[in-house]
XYZ file of C-alpha atoms in Angstrom:
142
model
C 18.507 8.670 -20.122
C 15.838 6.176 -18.934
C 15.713 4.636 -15.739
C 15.265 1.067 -15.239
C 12.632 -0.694 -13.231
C 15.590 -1.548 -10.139
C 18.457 1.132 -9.644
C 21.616 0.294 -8.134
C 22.719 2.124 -5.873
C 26.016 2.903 -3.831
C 24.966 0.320 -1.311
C 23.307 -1.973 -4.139
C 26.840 -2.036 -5.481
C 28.122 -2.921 -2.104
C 25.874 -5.753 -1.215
C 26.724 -7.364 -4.784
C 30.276 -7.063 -3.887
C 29.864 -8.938 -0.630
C 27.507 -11.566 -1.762
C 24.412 -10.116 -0.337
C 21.260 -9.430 -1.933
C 20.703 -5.758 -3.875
C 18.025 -4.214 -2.681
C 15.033 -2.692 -4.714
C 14.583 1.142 -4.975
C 10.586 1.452 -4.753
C 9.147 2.856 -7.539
C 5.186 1.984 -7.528
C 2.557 4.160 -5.742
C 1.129 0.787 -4.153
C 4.352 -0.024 -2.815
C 5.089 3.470 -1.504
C 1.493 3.288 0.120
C 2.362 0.431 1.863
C 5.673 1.747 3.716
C 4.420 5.027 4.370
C 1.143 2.944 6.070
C 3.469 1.125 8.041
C 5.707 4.305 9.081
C 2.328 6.323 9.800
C 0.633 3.167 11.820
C 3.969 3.134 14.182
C 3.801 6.983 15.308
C -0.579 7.489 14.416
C -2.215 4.568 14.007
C -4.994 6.493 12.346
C -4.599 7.723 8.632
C -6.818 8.569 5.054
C -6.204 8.422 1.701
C -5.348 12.021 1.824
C -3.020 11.420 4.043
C -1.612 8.684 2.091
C -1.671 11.061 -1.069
C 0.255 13.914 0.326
C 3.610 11.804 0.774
C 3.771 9.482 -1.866
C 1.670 10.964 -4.736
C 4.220 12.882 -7.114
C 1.826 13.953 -9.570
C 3.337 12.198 -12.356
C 0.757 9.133 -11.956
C -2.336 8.264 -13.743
C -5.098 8.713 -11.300
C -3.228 8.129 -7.766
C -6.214 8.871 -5.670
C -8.417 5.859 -7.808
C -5.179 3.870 -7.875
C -4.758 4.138 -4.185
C -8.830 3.726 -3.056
C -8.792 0.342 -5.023
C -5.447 -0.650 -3.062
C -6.486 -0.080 0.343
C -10.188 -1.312 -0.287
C -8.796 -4.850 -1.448
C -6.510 -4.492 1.825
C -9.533 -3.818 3.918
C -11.370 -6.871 2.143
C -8.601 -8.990 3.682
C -8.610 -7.943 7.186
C -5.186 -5.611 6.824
C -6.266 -2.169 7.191
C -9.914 -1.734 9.166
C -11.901 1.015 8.345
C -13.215 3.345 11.451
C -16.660 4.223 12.124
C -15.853 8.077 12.631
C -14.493 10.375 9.563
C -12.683 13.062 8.981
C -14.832 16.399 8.686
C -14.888 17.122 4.658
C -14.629 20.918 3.582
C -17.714 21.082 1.694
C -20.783 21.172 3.757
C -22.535 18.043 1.803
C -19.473 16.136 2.569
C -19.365 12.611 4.090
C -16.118 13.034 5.353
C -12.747 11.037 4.796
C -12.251 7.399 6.043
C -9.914 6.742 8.112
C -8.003 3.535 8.196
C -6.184 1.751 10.580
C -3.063 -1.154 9.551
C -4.667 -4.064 11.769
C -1.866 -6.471 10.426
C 1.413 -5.425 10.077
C 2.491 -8.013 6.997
C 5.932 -6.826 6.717
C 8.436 -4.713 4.606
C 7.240 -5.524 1.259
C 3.816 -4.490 0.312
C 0.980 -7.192 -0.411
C 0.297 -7.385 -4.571
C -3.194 -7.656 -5.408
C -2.897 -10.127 -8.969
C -5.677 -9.816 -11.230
C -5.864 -12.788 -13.188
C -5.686 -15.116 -10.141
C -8.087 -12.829 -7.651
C -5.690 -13.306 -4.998
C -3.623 -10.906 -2.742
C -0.192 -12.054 -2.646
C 1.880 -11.514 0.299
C 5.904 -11.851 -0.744
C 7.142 -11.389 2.923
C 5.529 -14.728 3.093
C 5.603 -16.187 0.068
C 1.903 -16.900 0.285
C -1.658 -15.747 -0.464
C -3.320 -13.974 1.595
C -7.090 -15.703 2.564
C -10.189 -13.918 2.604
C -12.019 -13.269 6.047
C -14.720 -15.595 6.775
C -17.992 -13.876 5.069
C -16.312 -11.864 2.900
C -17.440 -11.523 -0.997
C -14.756 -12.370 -3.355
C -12.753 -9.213 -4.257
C -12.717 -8.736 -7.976
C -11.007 -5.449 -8.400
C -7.709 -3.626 -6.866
């Protein structure tokens, strides 16, 4: 049996049958990021891809960590998440290190959509696009 982009659930069915909007069961790795940034920022404001990686990745996706690194770079671009000076100590000796990130703006429950053809970064709690920092080059991949 395949599953459909939106599942209904018990309360889906619930909200339908009071008039109220069905909610969405998250299924992307983007929008999972998101949420899990936002849970993570509330109790450690600090995180890292890693960290990222160990809760939503299931293994099932095509190249999560690249996935992810091009999501939260076009989030830094815009001024959302800031990247810290300091790193994570790496295992290897020749290691850099891991970035850490930190959600500067909190845009809401559903996560910002980078779309490609327009080179913008959508925001849907808002309904608008969210602008580029002042001196920033134009982001062309996510």
């Amino acid at each position: 049996m395949q599953s459909s982009a939106t599942e209904v659930t018990y309360v889906g069915v619930e909200k339908r049958r009071k008039g109220r909007p069905v909610g969405v069961i998250a299924k992307g790795i983007r929008v999972k990021a998101w949420r899990t940034m936002r849970a993570l920022s509330a109790q450690h404001p600090n995180f890292t891809l890693g960290d990222i990686l160990d809760i939503v990745a299931t293994g099932r996706e095509k190249d999560a960590p690249s996935n992810l690194l091009k999501y939260m770079a076009c989030l830094e671009r815009h001024g959302i998440i800031t990247r810290l000076t300091r790193r994570v100590p790496g295992v290897a000796l020749t290691s850099p290190g891991a970035v850490i990130w930190r959600l500067s703006q909190d845009l809401g429950w559903y996560a910002p959509v980078w779309r490609q053809a327009q080179k913008v970064l959508w925001n849907p709690n808002a309904q608008a696009v969210v602008p580029m920092p002042a001196g920033q080059p134009d982001g062309s991949q996510a």
